[in-house]
CSV table of C-alpha atoms in Angstrom, one decimal:
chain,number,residue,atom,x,y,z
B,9,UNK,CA,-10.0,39.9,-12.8
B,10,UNK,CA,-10.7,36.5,-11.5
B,11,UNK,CA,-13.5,35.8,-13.2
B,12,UNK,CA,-11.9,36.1,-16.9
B,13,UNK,CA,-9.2,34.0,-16.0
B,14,UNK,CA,-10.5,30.8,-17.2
B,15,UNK,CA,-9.3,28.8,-20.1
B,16,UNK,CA,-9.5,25.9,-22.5
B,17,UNK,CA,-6.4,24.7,-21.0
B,18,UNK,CA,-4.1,24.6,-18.0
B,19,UNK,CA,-1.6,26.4,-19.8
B,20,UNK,CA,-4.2,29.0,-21.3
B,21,UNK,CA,-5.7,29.5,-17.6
B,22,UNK,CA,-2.0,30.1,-16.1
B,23,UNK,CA,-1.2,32.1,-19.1
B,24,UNK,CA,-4.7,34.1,-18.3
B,25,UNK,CA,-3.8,34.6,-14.6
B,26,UNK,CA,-0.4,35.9,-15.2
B,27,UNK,CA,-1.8,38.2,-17.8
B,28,UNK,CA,-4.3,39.7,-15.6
B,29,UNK,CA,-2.0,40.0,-12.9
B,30,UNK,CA,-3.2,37.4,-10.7
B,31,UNK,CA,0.4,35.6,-10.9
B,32,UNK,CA,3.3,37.8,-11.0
B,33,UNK,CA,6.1,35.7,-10.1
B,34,UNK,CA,7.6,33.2,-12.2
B,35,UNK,CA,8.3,30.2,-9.9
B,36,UNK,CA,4.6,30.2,-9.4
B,37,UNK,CA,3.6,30.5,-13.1
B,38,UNK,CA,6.4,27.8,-14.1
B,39,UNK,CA,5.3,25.4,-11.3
B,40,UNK,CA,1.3,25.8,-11.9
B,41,UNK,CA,1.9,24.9,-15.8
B,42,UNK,CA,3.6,21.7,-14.6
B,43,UNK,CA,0.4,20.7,-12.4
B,44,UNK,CA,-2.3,19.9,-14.9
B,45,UNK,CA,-5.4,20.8,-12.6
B,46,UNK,CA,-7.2,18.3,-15.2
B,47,UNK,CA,-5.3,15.4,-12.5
B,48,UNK,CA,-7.0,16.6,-9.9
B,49,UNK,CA,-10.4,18.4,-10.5
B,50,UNK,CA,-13.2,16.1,-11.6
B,51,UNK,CA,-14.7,19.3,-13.6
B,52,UNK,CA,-14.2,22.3,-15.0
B,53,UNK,CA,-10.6,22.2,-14.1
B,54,UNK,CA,-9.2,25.3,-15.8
B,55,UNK,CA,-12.4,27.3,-14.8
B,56,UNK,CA,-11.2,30.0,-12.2
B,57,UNK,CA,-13.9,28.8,-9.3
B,58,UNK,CA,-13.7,26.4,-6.6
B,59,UNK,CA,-14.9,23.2,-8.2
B,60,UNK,CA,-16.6,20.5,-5.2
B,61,UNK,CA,-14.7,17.1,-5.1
B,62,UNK,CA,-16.7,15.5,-2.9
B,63,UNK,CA,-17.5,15.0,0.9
B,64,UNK,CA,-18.7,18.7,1.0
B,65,UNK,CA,-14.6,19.5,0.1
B,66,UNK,CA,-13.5,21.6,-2.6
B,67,UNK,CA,-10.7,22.9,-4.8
B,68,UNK,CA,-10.3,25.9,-4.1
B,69,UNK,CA,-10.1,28.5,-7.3
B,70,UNK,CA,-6.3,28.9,-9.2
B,71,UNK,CA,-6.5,32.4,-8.6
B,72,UNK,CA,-5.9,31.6,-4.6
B,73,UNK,CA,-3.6,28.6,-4.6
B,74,UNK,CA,-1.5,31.2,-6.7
B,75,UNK,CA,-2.0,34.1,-4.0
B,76,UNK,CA,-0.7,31.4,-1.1
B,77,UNK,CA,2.1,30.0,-3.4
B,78,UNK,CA,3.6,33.8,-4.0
B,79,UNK,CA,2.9,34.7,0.0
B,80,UNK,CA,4.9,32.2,1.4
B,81,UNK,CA,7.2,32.0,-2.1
B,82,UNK,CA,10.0,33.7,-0.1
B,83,UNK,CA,10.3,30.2,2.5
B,84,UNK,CA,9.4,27.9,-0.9
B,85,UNK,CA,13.6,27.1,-1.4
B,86,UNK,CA,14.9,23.5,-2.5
B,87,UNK,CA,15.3,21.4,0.4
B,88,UNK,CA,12.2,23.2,2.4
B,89,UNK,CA,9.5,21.7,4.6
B,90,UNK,CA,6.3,22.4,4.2
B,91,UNK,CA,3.0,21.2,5.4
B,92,UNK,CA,-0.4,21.8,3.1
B,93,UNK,CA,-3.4,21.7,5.8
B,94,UNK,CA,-6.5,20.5,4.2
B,95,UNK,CA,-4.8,19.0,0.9
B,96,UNK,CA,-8.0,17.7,-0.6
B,97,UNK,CA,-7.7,16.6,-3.9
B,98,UNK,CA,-3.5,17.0,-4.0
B,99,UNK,CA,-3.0,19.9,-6.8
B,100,UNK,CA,-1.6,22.6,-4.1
B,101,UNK,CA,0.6,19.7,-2.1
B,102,UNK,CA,2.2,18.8,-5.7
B,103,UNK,CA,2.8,22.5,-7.0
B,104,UNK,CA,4.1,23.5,-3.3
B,105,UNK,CA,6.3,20.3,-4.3
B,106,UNK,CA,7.4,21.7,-7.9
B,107,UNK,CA,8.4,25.1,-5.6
B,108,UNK,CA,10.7,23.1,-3.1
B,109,UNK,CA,12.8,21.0,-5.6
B,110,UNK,CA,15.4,19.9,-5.0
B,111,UNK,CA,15.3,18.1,-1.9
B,112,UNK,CA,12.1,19.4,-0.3
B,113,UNK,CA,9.1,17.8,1.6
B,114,UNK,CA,5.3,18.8,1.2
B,115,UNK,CA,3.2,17.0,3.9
B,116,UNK,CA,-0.4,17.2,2.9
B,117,UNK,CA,-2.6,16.6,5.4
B,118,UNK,CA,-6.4,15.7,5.6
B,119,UNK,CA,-8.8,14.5,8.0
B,120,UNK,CA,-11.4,12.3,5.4
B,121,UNK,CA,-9.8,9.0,4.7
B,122,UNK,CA,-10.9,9.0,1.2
B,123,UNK,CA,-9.6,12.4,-0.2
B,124,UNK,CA,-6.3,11.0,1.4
B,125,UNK,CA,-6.6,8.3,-1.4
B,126,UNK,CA,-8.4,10.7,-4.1
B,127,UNK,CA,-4.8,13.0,-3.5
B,128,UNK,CA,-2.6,10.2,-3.8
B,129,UNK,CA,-4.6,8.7,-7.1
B,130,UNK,CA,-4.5,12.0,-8.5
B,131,UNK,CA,-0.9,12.9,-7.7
B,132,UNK,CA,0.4,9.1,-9.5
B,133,UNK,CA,-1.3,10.8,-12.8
B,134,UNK,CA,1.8,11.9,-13.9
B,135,UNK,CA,5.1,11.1,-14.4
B,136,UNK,CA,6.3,13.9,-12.2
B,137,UNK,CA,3.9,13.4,-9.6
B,138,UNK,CA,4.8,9.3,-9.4
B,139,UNK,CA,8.2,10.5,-9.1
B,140,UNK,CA,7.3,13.1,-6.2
B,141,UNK,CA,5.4,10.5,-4.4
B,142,UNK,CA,8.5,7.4,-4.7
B,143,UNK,CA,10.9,9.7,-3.6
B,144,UNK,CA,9.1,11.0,-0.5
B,145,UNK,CA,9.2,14.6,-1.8
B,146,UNK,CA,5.0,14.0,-1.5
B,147,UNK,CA,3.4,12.3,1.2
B,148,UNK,CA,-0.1,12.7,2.4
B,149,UNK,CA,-1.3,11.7,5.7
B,150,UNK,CA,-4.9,11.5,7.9
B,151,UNK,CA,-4.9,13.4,11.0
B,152,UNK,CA,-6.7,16.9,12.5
B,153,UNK,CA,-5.4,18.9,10.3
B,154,UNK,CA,-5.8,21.8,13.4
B,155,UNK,CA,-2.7,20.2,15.4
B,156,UNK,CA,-1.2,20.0,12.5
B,157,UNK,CA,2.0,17.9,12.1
B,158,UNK,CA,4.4,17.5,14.3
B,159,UNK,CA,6.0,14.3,13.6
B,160,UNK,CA,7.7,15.7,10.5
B,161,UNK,CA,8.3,19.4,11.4
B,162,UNK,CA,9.5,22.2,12.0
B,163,UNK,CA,8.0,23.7,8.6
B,164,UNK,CA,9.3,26.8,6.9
B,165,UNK,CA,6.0,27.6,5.4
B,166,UNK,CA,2.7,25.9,6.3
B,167,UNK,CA,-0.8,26.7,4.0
B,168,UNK,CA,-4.2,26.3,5.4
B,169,UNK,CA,-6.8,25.5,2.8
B,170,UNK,CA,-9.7,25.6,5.0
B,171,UNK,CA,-11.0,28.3,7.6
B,172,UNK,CA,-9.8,28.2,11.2
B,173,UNK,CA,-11.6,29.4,14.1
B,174,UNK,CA,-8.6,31.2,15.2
B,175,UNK,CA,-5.2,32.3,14.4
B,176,UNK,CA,-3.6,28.7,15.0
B,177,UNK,CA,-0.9,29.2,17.9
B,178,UNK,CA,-0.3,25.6,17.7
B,179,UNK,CA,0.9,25.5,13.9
B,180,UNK,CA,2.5,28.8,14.7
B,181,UNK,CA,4.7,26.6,16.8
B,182,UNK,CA,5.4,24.4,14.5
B,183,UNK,CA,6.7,26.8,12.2
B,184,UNK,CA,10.6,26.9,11.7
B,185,UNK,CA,12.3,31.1,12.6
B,186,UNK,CA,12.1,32.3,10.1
B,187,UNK,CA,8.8,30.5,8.7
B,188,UNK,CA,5.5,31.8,7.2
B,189,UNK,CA,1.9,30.9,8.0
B,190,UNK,CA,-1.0,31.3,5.5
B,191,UNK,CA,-4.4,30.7,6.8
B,192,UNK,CA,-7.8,31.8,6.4
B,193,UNK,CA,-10.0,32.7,9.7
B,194,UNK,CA,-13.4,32.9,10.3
B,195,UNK,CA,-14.1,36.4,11.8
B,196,UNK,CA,-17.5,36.9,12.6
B,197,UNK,CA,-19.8,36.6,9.6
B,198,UNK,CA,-16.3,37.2,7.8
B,199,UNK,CA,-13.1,35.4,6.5
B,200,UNK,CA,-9.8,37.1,5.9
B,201,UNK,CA,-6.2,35.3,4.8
B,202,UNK,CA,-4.1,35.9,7.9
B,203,UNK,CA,-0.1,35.9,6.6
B,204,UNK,CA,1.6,35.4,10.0
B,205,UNK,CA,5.3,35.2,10.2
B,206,UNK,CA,7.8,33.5,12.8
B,207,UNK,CA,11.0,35.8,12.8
B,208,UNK,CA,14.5,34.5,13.4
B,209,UNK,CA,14.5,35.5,17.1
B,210,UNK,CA,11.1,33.7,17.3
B,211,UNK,CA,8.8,36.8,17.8
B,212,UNK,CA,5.7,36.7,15.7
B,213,UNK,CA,3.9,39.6,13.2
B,214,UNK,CA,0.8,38.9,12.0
B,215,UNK,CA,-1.1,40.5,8.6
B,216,UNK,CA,-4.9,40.3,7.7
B,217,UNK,CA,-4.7,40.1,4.4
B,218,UNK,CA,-7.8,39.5,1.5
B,219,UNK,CA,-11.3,38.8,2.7
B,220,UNK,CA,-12.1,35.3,1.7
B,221,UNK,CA,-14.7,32.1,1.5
B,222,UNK,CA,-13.3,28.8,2.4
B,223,UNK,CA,-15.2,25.7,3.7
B,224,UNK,CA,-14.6,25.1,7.6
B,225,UNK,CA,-11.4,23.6,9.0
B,226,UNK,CA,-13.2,20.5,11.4
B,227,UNK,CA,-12.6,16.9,12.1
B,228,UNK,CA,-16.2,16.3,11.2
B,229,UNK,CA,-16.6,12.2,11.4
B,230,UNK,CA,-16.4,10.7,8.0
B,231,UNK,CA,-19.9,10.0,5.9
């Protein structure tokens, strides 16, 4: 049902992925119609597709940034911590934002200098985004985003935006008990969305989830 989700609009396409089932949960339908994807996709922005920002990164489709925002919805409370891996172009960083007001923290991380900047830019677009990023409820750093980031954790939810080689042990430490985990992994010729839990005694339960395609998560050096 993807695929007939687009619209004229951001509130047509959010209206057109709850209708087809695609959003179920209203935190995650409220907070996507106060994210105009216009502010951070230089194209086709209410299309339901990845859409390429540059420096062979993408945006990944609405469809998907929903699926992650209603996984790890249960650990998305005001006041949580959470750290977007592979933030690109900002949208998911500032709707994972709208989900942890009041009082929460979204770390967006990315490894290319100048989508660090393009997120920022984009995320001072609007009123609610300026405010997110004065405040400190935004902030978006450079670093690998596979060692994550530690400096401001422990996280109770951390989202992966790009395809790991493995099931990340190192961001599953960084996780908070209880905390959720969201990340694709390259299996093979294959990706699947991995939903890995941290319990409250700290043990860990891992799910493979939907079969995927995300660009690589590298520290490939800058063009």
């Amino acid at each position: 049902m993807a695929w007939r989700s687009s619209g004229a609009s951001n509130q047509a396409l959010i209206e057109n992925l709850a209708s087809n089932g695609l959003i179920t949960q209203a935190r995650v339908k409220q907070a996507m119609l106060g994210v105009d994807r216009a502010h951070y996709a230089p194209a086709s922005p209410y299309q339901d597709s990845p859409q390429p920002i540059g420096h062979r990164a993408t945006i990944s489709a609405p469809h998907m940034h929903a699926a992650a925002c209603e996984s790890l919805l249960p650990y998305l409370r005001p006041g949580a911590r959470v750290l977007d891996i592979g933030s690109g172009s900002g949208y998911l960083t500032h709707v994972l934002a709208e989900l942890v007001k009041p009082g929460g923290k979204v770390v967006g991380v990315e490894h290319i200098s100048p989508l660090v900047e393009l997120a920022r830019t984009n995320t001072a677009k609007s009123v609610e985004g300026r405010a997110l990023l004065d405040s400190g409820a935004v902030e978006y750093v450079k670093a690998d985003g596979r060692l994550g980031w530690e400096v401001q954790g422990p996280y109770d939810a951390i989202h992966v935006g790009a395809a790991a080689a493995g099931q990340n042990q190192v961001l599953v430490e960084q996780l908070k008990a209880p905390g959720r985990l969201f990340i694709p992994v390259e299996e093979g010729y294959m990706q699947h969305i991995y939903v890995i839990d941290k319990n409250e005694d700290g043990s860990v339960t891992k799910k493979k989830d939907i079969g995927v395609q995300y660009v690589p998560l590298t520290d490939a050096p800058e063009e």
